């Protein structure tokens, strides 16, 4: 069973890219675009919230061959300063037959921690093909 690699228009609109160098993981990258900035010059926290939600959900979908629906998402932001690029990664913390809990982190291009989130996702095994 293979997971579909279809990207949504929203995914493309924000400018997310999947890092294809690691076939076992679903990591996201994002280059800074002017439209992602707030009036004060910082990046809107919603961009990082979305990035964490997508990277965790997609990682779970890929690992468990399942749709992953967000149940709960908690995020801490450490730095909203504009950097040229960002990378998001996921670690699976716990899973059972109905849900998965994961941790997602975002780093800037220098490797500094930007944001960290924990999410719980409902899984529907066998529903992705």
Coordinates of C-alpha atoms in Angstrom, one line a residue:
X1 CA 0.0 0.0 0.0
X2 CA 1.5 3.4 -1.0
X3 CA 0.6 6.8 0.4
X4 CA -0.5 9.3 -2.2
X5 CA 2.0 12.2 -2.7
X6 CA -0.6 14.8 -3.7
X7 CA 0.1 18.3 -2.3
X8 CA -2.7 20.7 -1.5
X9 CA -3.0 24.1 -3.1
X10 CA -2.6 25.6 0.4
X11 CA 0.7 23.6 1.0
X12 CA 2.0 25.0 -2.3
X13 CA 0.6 28.5 -1.6
X14 CA 2.5 28.9 1.7
X15 CA 5.7 27.6 0.0
X16 CA 6.3 24.3 1.9
X17 CA 8.6 21.8 0.3
X18 CA 9.1 18.2 1.3
X19 CA 12.7 17.3 2.0
X20 CA 13.2 14.3 -0.3
X21 CA 16.7 13.4 0.9
X22 CA 15.3 11.2 3.7
X23 CA 12.9 8.7 2.2
X24 CA 12.0 7.3 5.7
X25 CA 10.9 10.6 7.1
X26 CA 8.5 13.4 6.1
X27 CA 10.4 16.6 6.8
X28 CA 9.3 20.0 5.6
X29 CA 11.3 23.0 4.5
X30 CA 10.2 26.6 4.0
X31 CA 12.1 29.6 2.5
X32 CA 11.1 32.9 3.9
X33 CA 8.7 34.9 1.7
X34 CA 7.7 38.5 2.3
X35 CA 4.0 37.7 2.5
X36 CA 4.6 35.5 5.6
X37 CA 5.7 38.5 7.6
X38 CA 3.6 40.5 10.0
X39 CA 3.7 44.3 10.2
X40 CA 6.4 44.2 12.9
X41 CA 8.7 42.2 10.6
X42 CA 8.3 38.8 12.4
X43 CA 6.9 35.7 10.9
X44 CA 3.2 35.0 11.7
X45 CA 3.0 32.2 14.3
X46 CA 0.2 30.6 12.2
X47 CA 2.8 29.7 9.5
X48 CA 4.8 27.7 12.1
X49 CA 1.6 26.2 13.6
X50 CA 0.6 25.0 10.1
X51 CA 4.0 23.7 9.4
X52 CA 4.0 21.6 12.6
X53 CA 0.5 20.3 12.0
X54 CA 1.4 19.2 8.4
X55 CA 4.8 17.7 9.3
X56 CA 3.4 15.7 12.2
X57 CA 0.2 14.6 10.3
X58 CA 2.1 13.6 7.2
X59 CA 4.7 11.7 9.1
X60 CA 2.0 9.7 10.9
X61 CA 0.1 9.1 7.6
X62 CA 3.3 7.8 6.0
X63 CA 4.4 5.6 8.9
X64 CA 1.0 4.1 9.7
X65 CA -0.5 4.1 6.1
X66 CA -3.5 6.0 7.5
X67 CA -5.3 9.3 7.4
X68 CA -4.2 11.3 10.4
X69 CA -6.7 13.8 11.7
X70 CA -5.6 16.4 14.3
X71 CA -7.3 16.0 17.7
X72 CA -5.1 18.3 19.8
X73 CA -2.1 20.6 19.0
X74 CA 0.0 22.5 21.5
X75 CA 2.8 24.8 20.3
X76 CA 5.5 26.9 21.9
X77 CA 7.2 29.6 19.9
X78 CA 10.8 30.6 20.8
X79 CA 11.7 32.9 18.0
X80 CA 9.6 34.5 15.3
X81 CA 12.4 36.5 13.7
X82 CA 12.7 36.2 9.9
X83 CA 15.5 33.8 8.8
X84 CA 16.1 32.8 5.2
X85 CA 14.8 29.2 5.7
X86 CA 13.3 26.7 8.2
X87 CA 13.1 22.9 8.6
X88 CA 10.5 20.9 10.5
X89 CA 11.0 17.3 11.8
X90 CA 8.8 14.9 13.7
X91 CA 9.3 12.2 16.4
X92 CA 6.5 9.7 17.2
X93 CA 6.1 9.6 20.9
X94 CA 3.3 7.1 21.4
X95 CA 0.7 5.2 19.4
X96 CA -2.1 2.7 19.8
X97 CA -4.7 1.4 17.4
X98 CA -6.7 4.7 17.3
X99 CA -4.3 7.6 18.0
X100 CA -0.8 8.8 17.7
X101 CA 1.0 11.4 19.7
X102 CA 4.0 13.2 18.0
X103 CA 6.4 16.0 18.7
X104 CA 7.4 18.4 15.9
X105 CA 10.2 20.9 16.0
X106 CA 11.2 23.7 13.7
X107 CA 14.8 24.9 13.3
X108 CA 16.1 27.9 11.3
X109 CA 18.9 27.4 8.7
X110 CA 21.5 27.8 11.5
X111 CA 20.0 24.9 13.6
X112 CA 18.4 27.2 16.3
X113 CA 15.1 26.0 17.7
X114 CA 12.3 28.2 16.5
X115 CA 9.1 26.3 17.6
X116 CA 8.1 23.1 19.2
X117 CA 4.8 21.4 19.2
X118 CA 3.0 18.2 20.5
X119 CA 0.0 16.8 18.8
X120 CA -2.4 14.0 19.1
X121 CA -3.9 12.6 15.8
X122 CA -6.7 10.1 15.2
X123 CA -5.7 7.4 12.8
X124 CA -7.8 5.4 10.5
X125 CA -5.7 2.3 9.6
X126 CA -5.8 1.1 6.0
X127 CA -7.7 4.1 4.8
X128 CA -4.9 5.6 2.7
X129 CA -3.8 4.0 -0.6

